[in-house]
Amino acid sequence: MDREFLTDLFADFGPVTLRRMFSGYGISADGTNFALALRAGLYFRADDQTIPQFEAEGCGPFQYQTRSKTVTVNSYWQLPARLFDDSEELAVWARSALGAAQRAALRKRPRKRAAARKPKAPAKKTAGKKAATKRAAKKAAKTTSRRATKKKSSS
C-alpha cells in the first residue's frame, strides 16, 4: 500500500497523517494513531467495544513472527477486505478505530515526569577544572611510581 492509495482510501473519513513505520505506515488523525498499513494488510485499533465487529467479519488480530514465537497484538485487528471497495463504510470503521484509540489514550496512566522531581541545580562549567584535576592526578601517580622504582633500584 502506497501513500497515495491510503490517502484516497481515507478520503471519506477525512484528513489523515501517514508516518513511515515498520514495513508500512502508521495512520493518525488529530494526533492519535488509529491504524497500521503494513505489508500484511490494514489494521485498525480495537478495544472491547469494537472487537466483536471484527470477529463478526471473521477478522483476526495483528500477528508477527519472532525467531521463537508468534506475537499477537490484540489492540490492532485486520480490516475486512470488503471495506476496500466501500469507502463510506470504511470511514465508519475508521471513526470507531479512532474512538478506540482515544479511549485507550484516556486509560493510560500518566507517567512520572522528570519535572515532578526536584529540579537539579544548573551545571557549572567545570570541564576545564576536571581535565586539569585528571592531569594533576596522572602526574602525581607517575611521580610516585618513579620514586618507588628509584628506591627499589638503589636498594
C-alpha positions as semicolon CSV with decimal commas, in nm:
position;residue;x (nm);y (nm);z (nm)
1;M;0,000;0,000;0,000
2;D;0,145;0,331;-0,101
3;R;0,083;0,680;0,036
4;E;-0,147;0,792;-0,243
5;F;-0,364;0,480;-0,218
6;L;-0,405;0,526;0,158
7;T;-0,487;0,896;0,123
8;D;-0,758;0,810;-0,132
9;L;-0,886;0,523;0,082
10;F;-0,946;0,755;0,379
11;A;-1,094;1,041;0,172
12;D;-1,446;0,991;0,314
13;F;-1,308;0,970;0,667
14;G;-1,122;1,299;0,650
15;P;-0,762;1,412;0,659
16;V;-0,511;1,162;0,795
17;T;-0,141;1,180;0,871
18;L;0,077;0,898;0,740
19;R;0,410;0,822;0,907
20;R;0,663;0,563;0,790
21;M;0,659;0,276;1,036
22;F;0,792;-0,081;1,024
23;S;0,708;-0,218;0,681
24;G;0,439;0,041;0,607
25;Y;0,267;0,339;0,766
26;G;0,112;0,448;1,091
27;I;-0,215;0,633;1,023
28;S;-0,336;0,902;1,259
29;A;-0,600;1,171;1,286
30;D;-0,593;1,462;1,528
31;G;-0,260;1,334;1,663
32;T;-0,398;0,991;1,755
33;N;-0,265;0,681;1,581
34;F;-0,560;0,456;1,494
35;A;-0,443;0,233;1,210
36;L;-0,142;0,049;1,068
37;A;-0,091;-0,014;0,699
38;L;0,163;-0,294;0,671
39;R;0,268;-0,545;0,406
40;A;0,031;-0,794;0,569
41;G;-0,271;-0,563;0,541
42;L;-0,456;-0,274;0,700
43;Y;-0,515;-0,295;1,076
44;F;-0,745;-0,075;1,283
45;R;-0,720;-0,001;1,654
46;A;-0,971;-0,209;1,851
47;D;-1,092;-0,245;2,207
48;D;-1,363;-0,437;2,396
49;Q;-1,634;-0,230;2,226
50;T;-1,512;-0,281;1,867
51;I;-1,353;-0,629;1,869
52;P;-1,693;-0,802;1,827
53;Q;-1,734;-0,619;1,492
54;F;-1,404;-0,761;1,369
55;E;-1,488;-1,109;1,496
56;A;-1,828;-1,099;1,321
57;E;-1,644;-1,028;0,993
58;G;-1,406;-1,320;1,053
59;C;-1,103;-1,094;1,101
60;G;-0,815;-1,157;1,337
61;P;-0,573;-0,953;1,545
62;F;-0,237;-0,835;1,415
63;Q;0,032;-1,102;1,450
64;Y;0,400;-1,113;1,374
65;Q;0,664;-1,379;1,396
66;T;0,983;-1,359;1,603
67;R;1,256;-1,622;1,593
68;S;1,099;-1,817;1,874
69;K;0,725;-1,744;1,872
70;T;0,424;-1,571;1,718
71;V;0,327;-1,247;1,890
72;T;-0,038;-1,138;1,884
73;V;-0,122;-0,770;1,924
74;N;-0,487;-0,762;2,033
75;S;-0,513;-0,384;2,008
76;Y;-0,499;-0,388;1,625
77;W;-0,728;-0,603;1,409
78;Q;-0,723;-0,664;1,036
79;L;-0,975;-0,470;0,833
80;P;-1,230;-0,678;0,637
81;A;-1,127;-0,691;0,269
82;R;-1,476;-0,586;0,153
83;L;-1,422;-0,238;0,302
84;F;-1,153;-0,154;0,047
85;D;-1,437;-0,121;-0,206
86;D;-1,674;0,071;0,024
87;S;-1,508;0,395;0,134
88;E;-1,819;0,519;0,319
89;E;-1,836;0,214;0,544
90;L;-1,458;0,219;0,581
91;A;-1,495;0,573;0,716
92;V;-1,744;0,444;0,977
93;W;-1,497;0,173;1,083
94;A;-1,214;0,428;1,089
95;R;-1,417;0,653;1,322
96;S;-1,474;0,354;1,551
97;A;-1,100;0,278;1,545
98;L;-1,018;0,640;1,625
99;G;-1,264;0,622;1,917
100;A;-1,095;0,304;2,043
101;A;-0,754;0,472;2,021
102;Q;-0,881;0,778;2,208
103;R;-1,034;0,561;2,481
104;A;-0,705;0,373;2,516
105;A;-0,517;0,702;2,550
106;L;-0,751;0,809;2,832
107;R;-0,694;0,480;3,017
108;K;-0,317;0,515;3,010
109;R;-0,173;0,620;3,341
110;P;0,022;0,942;3,333
111;R;0,391;0,869;3,362
112;K;0,601;1,027;3,631
113;R;0,777;1,313;3,467
114;A;1,123;1,444;3,536
115;A;0,966;1,784;3,607
116;A;0,780;1,635;3,902
117;R;1,110;1,557;4,072
118;K;1,325;1,824;4,232
119;P;1,495;2,024;3,962
120;K;1,870;1,985;3,955
121;A;2,094;2,282;4,012
122;P;2,233;2,421;3,688
123;A;2,555;2,251;3,587
124;K;2,867;2,457;3,637
125;K;3,128;2,486;3,371
126;T;3,385;2,257;3,526
127;A;3,510;2,072;3,221
128;G;3,839;2,265;3,228
129;K;3,882;2,212;3,601
130;K;3,805;1,840;3,572
131;A;4,060;1,795;3,296
132;A;4,325;1,982;3,496
133;T;4,249;1,770;3,803
134;K;4,283;1,450;3,599
135;R;4,616;1,565;3,455
136;A;4,747;1,651;3,802
137;A;4,638;1,311;3,936
138;K;4,813;1,130;3,650
139;K;5,129;1,335;3,701
140;A;5,128;1,259;4,076
141;A;5,082;0,888;4,005
142;K;5,375;0,887;3,762
143;T;5,597;1,073;4,009
144;T;5,503;0,830;4,286
145;S;5,574;0,527;4,068
146;R;5,909;0,674;3,955
147;R;6,012;0,733;4,315
148;A;5,916;0,378;4,407
149;T;6,115;0,244;4,113
150;K;6,423;0,453;4,210
151;K;6,408;0,328;4,571
152;K;6,388;-0,035;4,454
153;S;6,681;0,005;4,213
154;S;6,901;0,189;4,466
155;S;6,845;-0,073;4,738
